[in-house]
CSV table of C-alpha atoms in Angstrom, one decimal:
chain,number,residue,atom,x,y,z
A,1,MET,CA,-24.4,50.0,-90.7
A,2,SER,CA,-27.0,47.3,-90.4
A,3,ARG,CA,-27.6,45.4,-87.2
A,4,LEU,CA,-28.5,41.8,-87.0
A,5,SER,CA,-31.8,40.9,-85.5
A,6,PRO,CA,-32.0,38.7,-82.4
A,7,LEU,CA,-33.4,35.9,-84.7
A,8,SER,CA,-30.4,36.3,-87.0
A,9,LEU,CA,-28.0,36.1,-84.1
A,10,ALA,CA,-29.7,33.0,-82.7
A,11,ALA,CA,-29.6,31.4,-86.1
A,12,ASP,CA,-25.8,32.1,-86.4
A,13,ARG,CA,-25.3,30.6,-82.9
A,14,ASP,CA,-27.3,27.5,-83.9
A,15,GLN,CA,-25.2,27.1,-87.1
A,16,THR,CA,-22.0,27.4,-85.2
A,17,GLU,CA,-23.1,24.8,-82.7
A,18,THR,CA,-24.2,22.5,-85.5
A,19,SER,CA,-20.8,22.9,-87.2
A,20,SER,CA,-18.9,22.3,-84.0
A,21,ASN,CA,-20.9,19.2,-83.2
A,22,SER,CA,-20.5,17.9,-86.7
A,23,ILE,CA,-16.7,18.4,-86.6
A,24,TYR,CA,-16.5,16.8,-83.2
A,25,GLU,CA,-18.4,13.7,-84.5
A,26,LYS,CA,-16.3,13.4,-87.6
A,27,ILE,CA,-13.0,13.6,-85.7
A,28,ARG,CA,-14.2,11.3,-82.9
A,29,HIS,CA,-15.2,8.7,-85.5
A,30,ASP,CA,-11.8,9.0,-87.3
A,31,ILE,CA,-10.0,8.4,-84.0
A,32,LEU,CA,-12.1,5.5,-83.0
A,33,ALA,CA,-12.2,3.9,-86.4
A,34,GLY,CA,-8.4,4.1,-86.8
A,35,VAL,CA,-8.5,6.6,-89.7
A,36,LEU,CA,-6.3,8.8,-87.6
A,37,ASP,CA,-3.3,6.8,-86.4
A,38,ALA,CA,-2.5,6.4,-82.7
A,39,ASN,CA,-0.3,9.2,-81.3
A,40,ALA,CA,-0.7,11.2,-84.5
A,41,ARG,CA,-0.4,15.0,-84.1
A,42,LEU,CA,-3.7,16.8,-84.5
A,43,LYS,CA,-3.0,20.2,-86.1
A,44,ILE,CA,-5.9,22.5,-85.9
A,45,SER,CA,-5.2,24.2,-89.2
A,46,GLU,CA,-4.9,20.9,-91.1
A,47,LEU,CA,-8.1,19.5,-89.6
A,48,ALA,CA,-9.9,22.8,-90.5
A,49,ARG,CA,-8.8,22.4,-94.1
A,50,MET,CA,-9.7,18.7,-94.1
A,51,HIS,CA,-13.3,19.4,-92.9
A,52,ASN,CA,-13.7,22.6,-94.8
A,53,THR,CA,-14.4,24.7,-91.7
A,54,SER,CA,-12.8,27.5,-89.6
A,55,THR,CA,-10.4,26.7,-86.8
A,56,ASN,CA,-12.9,27.5,-84.0
A,57,PRO,CA,-15.1,24.4,-84.4
A,58,VAL,CA,-12.0,22.2,-84.6
A,59,ARG,CA,-10.6,23.8,-81.4
A,60,GLU,CA,-13.9,23.3,-79.6
A,61,ALA,CA,-14.1,19.7,-80.9
A,62,LEU,CA,-10.6,18.8,-79.7
A,63,GLN,CA,-11.3,20.2,-76.2
A,64,GLN,CA,-14.5,18.1,-76.0
A,65,LEU,CA,-12.5,15.0,-77.2
A,66,ARG,CA,-9.9,15.8,-74.6
A,67,GLY,CA,-12.6,15.7,-71.9
A,68,GLU,CA,-13.5,12.2,-73.2
A,69,GLY,CA,-9.9,11.0,-73.1
A,70,LEU,CA,-9.7,10.5,-76.9
A,71,VAL,CA,-7.3,13.4,-77.4
A,72,LEU,CA,-4.2,14.0,-75.3
A,73,PHE,CA,-2.5,17.3,-74.9
A,74,THR,CA,1.3,17.4,-74.2
A,75,PRO,CA,3.1,20.6,-73.3
A,76,ASN,CA,5.0,22.0,-76.3
A,77,GLN,CA,3.7,19.2,-78.5
A,78,GLY,CA,0.0,20.1,-78.8
A,79,ALA,CA,-2.8,17.5,-79.3
A,80,ARG,CA,-2.4,14.0,-80.4
A,81,VAL,CA,-4.6,10.9,-80.9
A,82,ARG,CA,-5.1,8.6,-77.9
A,83,PRO,CA,-4.2,5.0,-78.8
A,84,ILE,CA,-7.4,2.9,-78.9
A,85,ASP,CA,-5.9,-0.2,-77.2
A,86,MET,CA,-7.6,-3.3,-75.8
A,87,GLU,CA,-7.8,-1.9,-72.3
A,88,PHE,CA,-9.7,1.2,-73.6
A,89,VAL,CA,-12.1,-1.1,-75.5
A,90,ARG,CA,-12.6,-3.4,-72.5
A,91,ASP,CA,-13.5,-0.4,-70.3
A,92,VAL,CA,-16.0,1.0,-72.8
A,93,ALA,CA,-17.6,-2.4,-73.3
A,94,GLU,CA,-18.0,-2.8,-69.5
A,95,VAL,CA,-20.1,0.5,-69.5
A,96,GLY,CA,-22.6,-1.2,-71.8
A,97,TYR,CA,-22.6,-4.4,-69.7
A,98,GLN,CA,-23.6,-2.4,-66.7
A,99,LEU,CA,-26.0,0.0,-68.3
A,100,GLU,CA,-28.0,-1.9,-70.9
A,101,PRO,CA,-29.7,-4.3,-68.5
A,102,TYR,CA,-30.9,-1.4,-66.4
A,103,LEU,CA,-32.4,0.3,-69.5
A,104,MET,CA,-34.0,-2.9,-70.8
A,105,ARG,CA,-35.9,-3.9,-67.6
A,106,LEU,CA,-38.5,-1.2,-68.1
A,107,PHE,CA,-39.0,-2.1,-71.8
A,108,VAL,CA,-39.7,-5.8,-71.0
A,109,GLU,CA,-42.3,-4.8,-68.4
A,110,THR,CA,-44.1,-2.3,-70.7
A,111,ALA,CA,-43.5,-3.5,-74.3
A,112,SER,CA,-46.6,-3.5,-76.5
A,113,ALA,CA,-47.4,-5.7,-79.5
A,114,ASP,CA,-46.3,-2.9,-81.7
A,115,ASP,CA,-43.0,-2.6,-79.9
A,116,ILE,CA,-42.3,-6.3,-80.4
A,117,ALA,CA,-43.4,-6.1,-84.1
A,118,GLU,CA,-40.9,-3.3,-84.6
A,119,LEU,CA,-38.1,-5.4,-83.0
A,120,GLU,CA,-39.0,-8.3,-85.3
A,121,ARG,CA,-39.1,-6.1,-88.3
A,122,ILE,CA,-35.6,-4.8,-87.6
A,123,GLN,CA,-34.3,-8.3,-86.9
A,124,SER,CA,-35.7,-9.6,-90.2
A,125,GLU,CA,-33.8,-6.8,-92.0
A,126,ILE,CA,-30.6,-7.8,-90.1
A,127,GLU,CA,-31.1,-11.4,-91.1
A,128,ALA,CA,-31.9,-10.6,-94.7
A,129,LEU,CA,-28.8,-8.4,-94.9
A,130,ASN,CA,-26.7,-11.3,-93.5
A,131,PHE,CA,-23.7,-9.1,-92.6
A,132,ASP,CA,-23.0,-8.2,-96.3
A,133,ASP,CA,-23.0,-4.5,-95.6
A,134,LYS,CA,-21.1,-3.7,-92.4
A,135,PRO,CA,-22.2,0.0,-92.0
A,136,ARG,CA,-25.8,-1.0,-92.7
A,137,HIS,CA,-25.6,-3.8,-90.2
A,138,THR,CA,-24.3,-1.5,-87.6
A,139,ASP,CA,-27.2,0.9,-88.1
A,140,LEU,CA,-29.7,-1.8,-87.9
A,141,ASN,CA,-28.1,-3.3,-84.8
A,142,ASN,CA,-28.1,0.1,-83.1
A,143,ALA,CA,-31.8,0.5,-84.1
A,144,PHE,CA,-32.6,-2.9,-82.5
A,145,HIS,CA,-31.2,-1.8,-79.2
A,146,GLU,CA,-32.4,1.8,-79.3
A,147,THR,CA,-36.0,0.5,-79.8
A,148,MET,CA,-35.7,-1.1,-76.3
A,149,TYR,CA,-34.1,1.9,-74.5
A,150,GLU,CA,-35.3,5.1,-76.2
A,151,ARG,CA,-38.5,5.6,-74.1
A,152,HIS,CA,-36.7,5.1,-70.7
A,153,TYR,CA,-37.5,7.9,-68.3
A,154,ASN,CA,-33.8,8.3,-67.3
A,155,ARG,CA,-32.6,10.5,-70.2
A,156,VAL,CA,-29.2,10.8,-68.6
A,157,ALA,CA,-28.7,7.1,-68.7
A,158,PHE,CA,-30.1,6.9,-72.2
A,159,GLY,CA,-27.7,9.7,-73.4
A,160,VAL,CA,-24.7,7.9,-71.9
A,161,TRP,CA,-25.8,4.7,-73.6
A,162,LYS,CA,-26.1,6.5,-77.0
A,163,GLN,CA,-22.6,7.9,-76.6
A,164,HIS,CA,-21.3,4.5,-75.6
A,165,ARG,CA,-23.0,2.9,-78.6
A,166,GLU,CA,-21.5,5.4,-81.0
A,167,ILE,CA,-18.0,4.7,-79.6
A,168,MET,CA,-18.4,1.0,-79.9
A,169,GLY,CA,-19.8,1.3,-83.4
A,170,SER,CA,-16.8,3.4,-84.6
A,171,ILE,CA,-14.3,1.0,-83.0
A,172,SER,CA,-16.0,-2.0,-84.6
A,173,ALA,CA,-15.6,-0.4,-88.0
A,174,ARG,CA,-11.9,-1.5,-87.7
A,175,ILE,CA,-12.6,-5.2,-87.7
A,176,PRO,CA,-14.7,-7.9,-89.4
A,177,ILE,CA,-17.3,-9.9,-87.5
A,178,ALA,CA,-16.2,-13.5,-87.2
A,179,ILE,CA,-18.6,-16.0,-88.7
A,180,GLY,CA,-19.2,-17.7,-85.4
A,181,ARG,CA,-20.1,-14.3,-83.8
A,182,GLN,CA,-22.5,-13.5,-86.7
A,183,GLU,CA,-24.5,-16.6,-85.9
A,184,ALA,CA,-24.5,-15.8,-82.2
A,185,ILE,CA,-25.8,-12.3,-82.8
A,186,LEU,CA,-28.8,-13.6,-84.7
A,187,ASN,CA,-29.6,-16.2,-82.2
A,188,GLU,CA,-29.2,-13.8,-79.2
A,189,HIS,CA,-31.5,-11.2,-80.8
A,190,ARG,CA,-34.2,-13.8,-81.4
A,191,ALA,CA,-33.8,-15.1,-77.8
A,192,ILE,CA,-34.2,-11.5,-76.5
A,193,ILE,CA,-37.4,-11.0,-78.5
A,194,GLU,CA,-38.8,-14.3,-77.2
A,195,ALA,CA,-38.1,-13.3,-73.6
A,196,ILE,CA,-39.8,-9.9,-74.2
A,197,LYS,CA,-42.9,-11.6,-75.7
A,198,ASP,CA,-43.1,-13.7,-72.5
A,199,GLN,CA,-42.5,-10.6,-70.3
A,200,ASP,CA,-39.7,-12.6,-68.6
A,201,VAL,CA,-37.5,-9.8,-67.3
A,202,GLU,CA,-34.8,-12.0,-65.8
A,203,ARG,CA,-34.4,-14.2,-68.9
A,204,ALA,CA,-34.3,-11.1,-71.1
A,205,VAL,CA,-31.6,-9.5,-68.9
A,206,LYS,CA,-29.6,-12.8,-68.8
A,207,VAL,CA,-29.6,-13.1,-72.6
A,208,LEU,CA,-28.8,-9.4,-73.1
A,209,GLY,CA,-25.9,-9.7,-70.6
A,210,GLN,CA,-24.4,-12.6,-72.6
A,211,HIS,CA,-25.1,-10.8,-75.9
A,212,ILE,CA,-23.2,-7.6,-75.0
A,213,GLY,CA,-20.6,-9.4,-72.9
A,214,ASP,CA,-19.7,-11.6,-75.9
A,215,ALA,CA,-19.7,-8.6,-78.2
A,216,GLY,CA,-17.2,-6.8,-76.1
A,217,ARG,CA,-14.9,-9.8,-75.8
A,218,HIS,CA,-15.1,-10.4,-79.5
A,219,LEU,CA,-14.1,-6.9,-80.2
A,220,VAL,CA,-11.1,-7.1,-77.8
A,221,ASP,CA,-10.0,-10.5,-79.3
A,222,GLN,CA,-10.2,-9.2,-82.8
A,223,LEU,CA,-8.1,-6.1,-81.9
A,224,ARG,CA,-5.6,-8.4,-80.2
A,225,ILE,CA,-5.3,-10.5,-83.4
A,226,LYS,CA,-4.9,-7.4,-85.5
A,227,ALA,CA,-2.2,-6.1,-83.2
A,228,THR,CA,-0.3,-9.4,-83.3
A,229,ARG,CA,-0.4,-9.6,-87.1
A,230,ALA,CA,0.8,-6.0,-87.3
A,231,ALA,CA,3.7,-6.7,-84.9
A,232,ARG,CA,4.8,-9.7,-87.0
A,233,LYS,CA,4.9,-7.6,-90.1
A,234,ALA,CA,6.9,-4.9,-88.4
Protein backbone atom coordinates (compact mmCIF):
# COMPACT_ATOMS: atom_id res chain seq x y z
CA MET A 1 0.00 0.00 0.00
CA SER A 2 1.50 3.34 -1.06
CA ARG A 3 1.87 6.17 1.36
CA LEU A 4 1.34 9.81 0.52
CA SER A 5 4.35 12.05 0.91
CA PRO A 6 4.22 15.08 3.22
CA LEU A 7 4.08 17.30 0.11
CA SER A 8 1.10 15.37 -1.22
CA LEU A 9 -0.70 15.63 2.12
CA ALA A 10 -0.03 19.37 2.23
CA ALA A 11 -1.35 19.76 -1.32
CA ASP A 12 -4.52 17.86 -0.38
CA ARG A 13 -5.03 20.14 2.63
CA ASP A 14 -4.52 23.25 0.48
CA GLN A 15 -7.04 21.94 -2.07
CA THR A 16 -9.58 21.26 0.68
CA GLU A 17 -9.10 24.74 2.15
CA THR A 18 -9.44 26.34 -1.29
CA SER A 19 -12.61 24.38 -1.93
CA SER A 20 -14.08 25.34 1.45
CA ASN A 21 -13.24 29.00 0.93
CA SER A 22 -14.71 28.97 -2.57
CA ILE A 23 -17.96 27.38 -1.40
CA TYR A 24 -18.15 29.81 1.51
CA GLU A 25 -17.75 32.79 -0.84
CA LYS A 26 -20.38 31.48 -3.26
CA ILE A 27 -22.98 30.78 -0.58
CA ARG A 28 -22.30 34.09 1.14
CA HIS A 29 -22.75 35.95 -2.15
CA ASP A 30 -26.02 34.11 -2.87
CA ILE A 31 -27.36 35.04 0.58
CA LEU A 32 -26.38 38.70 0.33
CA ALA A 33 -27.45 39.11 -3.29
CA GLY A 34 -30.86 37.57 -2.63
CA VAL A 35 -30.29 34.49 -4.80
CA LEU A 36 -31.20 32.47 -1.71
CA ASP A 37 -34.47 33.70 -0.23
CA ALA A 38 -34.72 35.01 3.32
CA ASN A 39 -35.45 32.20 5.82
CA ALA A 40 -34.89 29.55 3.13
CA ARG A 41 -33.72 26.17 4.45
CA LEU A 42 -30.09 25.41 3.70
CA LYS A 43 -29.75 21.67 3.17
CA ILE A 44 -26.16 20.53 3.08
CA SER A 45 -26.74 17.76 0.54
CA GLU A 46 -28.57 20.09 -1.86
CA LEU A 47 -25.89 22.78 -1.61
CA ALA A 48 -23.18 20.17 -2.20
CA ARG A 49 -24.92 19.03 -5.40
CA MET A 50 -25.49 22.63 -6.51
CA HIS A 51 -21.80 23.49 -6.13
CA ASN A 52 -20.50 20.12 -7.30
CA THR A 53 -18.62 19.37 -4.10
CA SER A 54 -18.69 17.07 -1.10
CA THR A 55 -20.67 17.87 2.04
CA ASN A 56 -17.66 18.75 4.20
CA PRO A 57 -16.83 22.10 2.50
CA VAL A 58 -20.52 23.05 2.66
CA ARG A 59 -20.75 22.16 6.34
CA GLU A 60 -17.62 24.22 7.07
CA ALA A 61 -18.96 27.15 5.02
CA LEU A 62 -22.28 27.17 6.89
CA GLN A 63 -20.48 27.20 10.23
CA GLN A 64 -18.37 30.14 9.10
CA LEU A 65 -21.45 31.98 7.85
CA ARG A 66 -23.17 31.21 11.13
CA GLY A 67 -20.32 32.99 12.91
CA GLU A 68 -20.92 36.03 10.68
CA GLY A 69 -24.63 36.00 11.42
CA LEU A 70 -25.67 35.24 7.84
CA VAL A 71 -26.87 31.71 8.59
CA LEU A 72 -29.18 30.92 11.49
CA PHE A 73 -29.43 27.52 13.14
CA THR A 74 -32.71 26.50 14.77
CA PRO A 75 -33.10 23.32 16.85
CA ASN A 76 -34.82 20.54 14.86
CA GLN A 77 -34.95 22.77 11.77
CA GLY A 78 -31.31 23.09 10.73
CA ALA A 79 -29.79 26.05 8.92
CA ARG A 80 -31.68 28.82 7.20
CA VAL A 81 -30.88 32.13 5.50
CA ARG A 82 -30.77 35.24 7.65
CA PRO A 83 -33.05 37.93 6.21
CA ILE A 84 -30.96 40.78 4.80
CA ASP A 85 -33.10 43.62 6.05
CA MET A 86 -32.55 47.35 6.22
CA GLU A 87 -31.23 47.20 9.78
CA PHE A 88 -28.54 44.70 8.76
CA VAL A 89 -27.49 46.86 5.81
CA ARG A 90 -27.42 49.98 8.00
CA ASP A 91 -25.16 48.24 10.53
CA VAL A 92 -22.77 46.97 7.86
CA ALA A 93 -22.63 50.40 6.21
CA GLU A 94 -21.72 52.02 9.51
CA VAL A 95 -18.65 49.77 9.76
CA GLY A 96 -17.31 51.33 6.58
CA TYR A 97 -18.19 54.82 7.77
CA GLN A 98 -16.03 54.32 10.85
CA LEU A 99 -13.20 52.34 9.26
CA GLU A 100 -12.48 53.90 5.86
CA PRO A 101 -11.43 57.38 7.08
CA TYR A 102 -8.91 55.70 9.39
CA LEU A 103 -7.42 53.73 6.50
CA MET A 104 -7.42 56.73 4.17
CA ARG A 105 -5.45 59.14 6.37
CA LEU A 106 -2.14 57.34 5.87
CA PHE A 107 -2.63 57.20 2.10
CA VAL A 108 -3.27 60.95 1.80
CA GLU A 109 -0.11 61.66 3.80
CA THR A 110 2.09 59.30 1.74
CA ALA A 111 0.54 59.15 -1.76
CA SER A 112 2.99 59.40 -4.65
CA ALA A 113 2.41 60.76 -8.14
CA ASP A 114 2.10 57.16 -9.34
CA ASP A 115 -0.58 56.45 -6.71
CA ILE A 116 -2.62 59.45 -7.82
CA ALA A 117 -2.17 58.46 -11.48
CA GLU A 118 -3.55 55.01 -10.67
CA LEU A 119 -6.62 56.52 -8.98
CA GLU A 120 -7.19 58.75 -12.00
CA ARG A 121 -6.81 55.79 -14.36
CA ILE A 122 -9.42 53.78 -12.47
CA GLN A 123 -11.73 56.77 -12.25
CA SER A 124 -11.44 57.35 -15.99
CA GLU A 125 -12.54 53.74 -16.55
CA ILE A 126 -15.47 54.23 -14.20
CA GLU A 127 -16.56 57.33 -16.08
CA ALA A 128 -16.12 55.70 -19.49
CA LEU A 129 -18.20 52.72 -18.36
CA ASN A 130 -20.93 55.13 -17.18
CA PHE A 131 -22.67 52.46 -15.06
CA ASP A 132 -23.61 50.38 -18.13
CA ASP A 133 -22.14 47.19 -16.61
CA LYS A 134 -23.05 46.88 -12.90
CA PRO A 135 -20.60 44.05 -12.00
CA ARG A 136 -17.74 45.79 -13.80
CA HIS A 137 -18.59 49.07 -12.09
CA THR A 138 -18.51 47.30 -8.71
CA ASP A 139 -15.08 45.85 -9.48
CA LEU A 140 -13.71 49.24 -10.53
CA ASN A 141 -15.23 50.99 -7.54
CA ASN A 142 -13.67 48.42 -5.21
CA ALA A 143 -10.31 48.90 -6.96
CA PHE A 144 -10.56 52.68 -6.49
CA HIS A 145 -10.98 52.32 -2.73
CA GLU A 146 -8.56 49.42 -2.34
CA THR A 147 -5.81 51.47 -3.99
CA MET A 148 -6.07 53.89 -1.08
CA TYR A 149 -6.10 51.29 1.68
CA GLU A 150 -4.11 48.26 0.54
CA ARG A 151 -0.71 49.42 1.83
CA HIS A 152 -1.92 50.35 5.30
CA TYR A 153 0.22 48.82 8.04
CA ASN A 154 -2.85 47.64 9.99
CA ARG A 155 -3.58 44.41 8.14
CA VAL A 156 -6.38 43.48 10.54
CA ALA A 157 -8.25 46.69 9.76
CA PHE A 158 -7.63 46.24 6.04
CA GLY A 159 -8.93 42.66 6.21
CA VAL A 160 -12.09 43.79 8.00
CA TRP A 161 -12.59 46.46 5.34
CA LYS A 162 -12.16 43.88 2.54
CA GLN A 163 -14.82 41.67 4.08
CA HIS A 164 -17.10 44.66 4.61
CA ARG A 165 -16.65 45.72 0.99
CA GLU A 166 -17.47 42.25 -0.32
CA ILE A 167 -20.65 42.19 1.76
CA MET A 168 -21.77 45.62 0.55
CA GLY A 169 -20.96 44.71 -3.06
CA SER A 170 -23.04 41.54 -2.90
CA ILE A 171 -25.98 43.36 -1.32
CA SER A 172 -25.82 46.15 -3.90
CA ALA A 173 -26.20 43.55 -6.66
CA ARG A 174 -29.89 43.45 -5.66
CA ILE A 175 -30.65 47.02 -6.65
CA PRO A 176 -29.98 49.61 -9.39
CA ILE A 177 -27.96 52.75 -8.75
CA ALA A 178 -30.26 55.78 -8.99
CA ILE A 179 -29.28 58.35 -11.62
CA GLY A 180 -28.75 61.05 -9.02
CA ARG A 181 -26.49 58.74 -7.03
CA GLN A 182 -24.50 57.90 -10.17
CA GLU A 183 -23.62 61.55 -10.71
CA ALA A 184 -22.73 61.97 -7.03
CA ILE A 185 -20.36 58.98 -7.11
CA LEU A 186 -18.38 60.46 -10.00
CA ASN A 187 -18.20 63.90 -8.40
CA GLU A 188 -17.20 62.52 -5.00
CA HIS A 189 -14.43 60.37 -6.48
CA ARG A 190 -13.02 63.38 -8.31
CA ALA A 191 -13.20 65.48 -5.14
CA ILE A 192 -11.33 62.77 -3.23
CA ILE A 193 -8.57 62.72 -5.86
CA GLU A 194 -8.22 66.52 -5.73
CA ALA A 195 -7.93 66.48 -1.94
CA ILE A 196 -5.24 63.78 -2.15
CA LYS A 197 -3.31 65.83 -4.71
CA ASP A 198 -3.34 68.73 -2.24
CA GLN A 199 -2.40 66.38 0.63
CA ASP A 200 -5.37 67.84 2.50
CA VAL A 201 -6.16 65.03 4.93
CA GLU A 202 -9.18 66.64 6.60
CA ARG A 203 -10.83 67.57 3.30
CA ALA A 204 -10.23 64.09 1.90
CA VAL A 205 -11.72 62.47 5.02
CA LYS A 206 -14.72 64.81 4.91
CA VAL A 207 -15.49 63.99 1.26
CA LEU A 208 -14.96 60.28 1.89
CA GLY A 209 -17.32 60.39 4.87
CA GLN A 210 -20.01 61.96 2.72
CA HIS A 211 -19.30 59.48 -0.06
CA ILE A 212 -19.65 56.30 1.99
CA GLY A 213 -22.42 57.71 4.17
CA ASP A 214 -24.54 58.58 1.14
CA ALA A 215 -23.79 55.19 -0.42
CA GLY A 216 -25.08 53.40 2.68
CA ARG A 217 -28.22 55.53 2.86
CA HIS A 218 -28.88 55.02 -0.84
CA LEU A 219 -28.65 51.25 -0.41
CA VAL A 220 -31.02 51.27 2.56
CA ASP A 221 -33.49 53.55 0.74
CA GLN A 222 -33.48 51.36 -2.37
CA LEU A 223 -34.08 48.23 -0.28
CA ARG A 224 -36.96 50.01 1.46
CA ILE A 225 -38.50 50.92 -1.91
CA LYS A 226 -38.07 47.36 -3.11
CA ALA A 227 -39.69 45.95 0.05
CA THR A 228 -42.63 48.39 -0.24
CA ARG A 229 -43.26 47.39 -3.86
CA ALA A 230 -43.10 43.70 -2.97
CA ALA A 231 -45.59 44.23 -0.12
CA ARG A 232 -48.04 45.98 -2.46
CA LYS A 233 -47.91 43.08 -4.91
CA ALA A 234 -48.46 40.49 -2.18
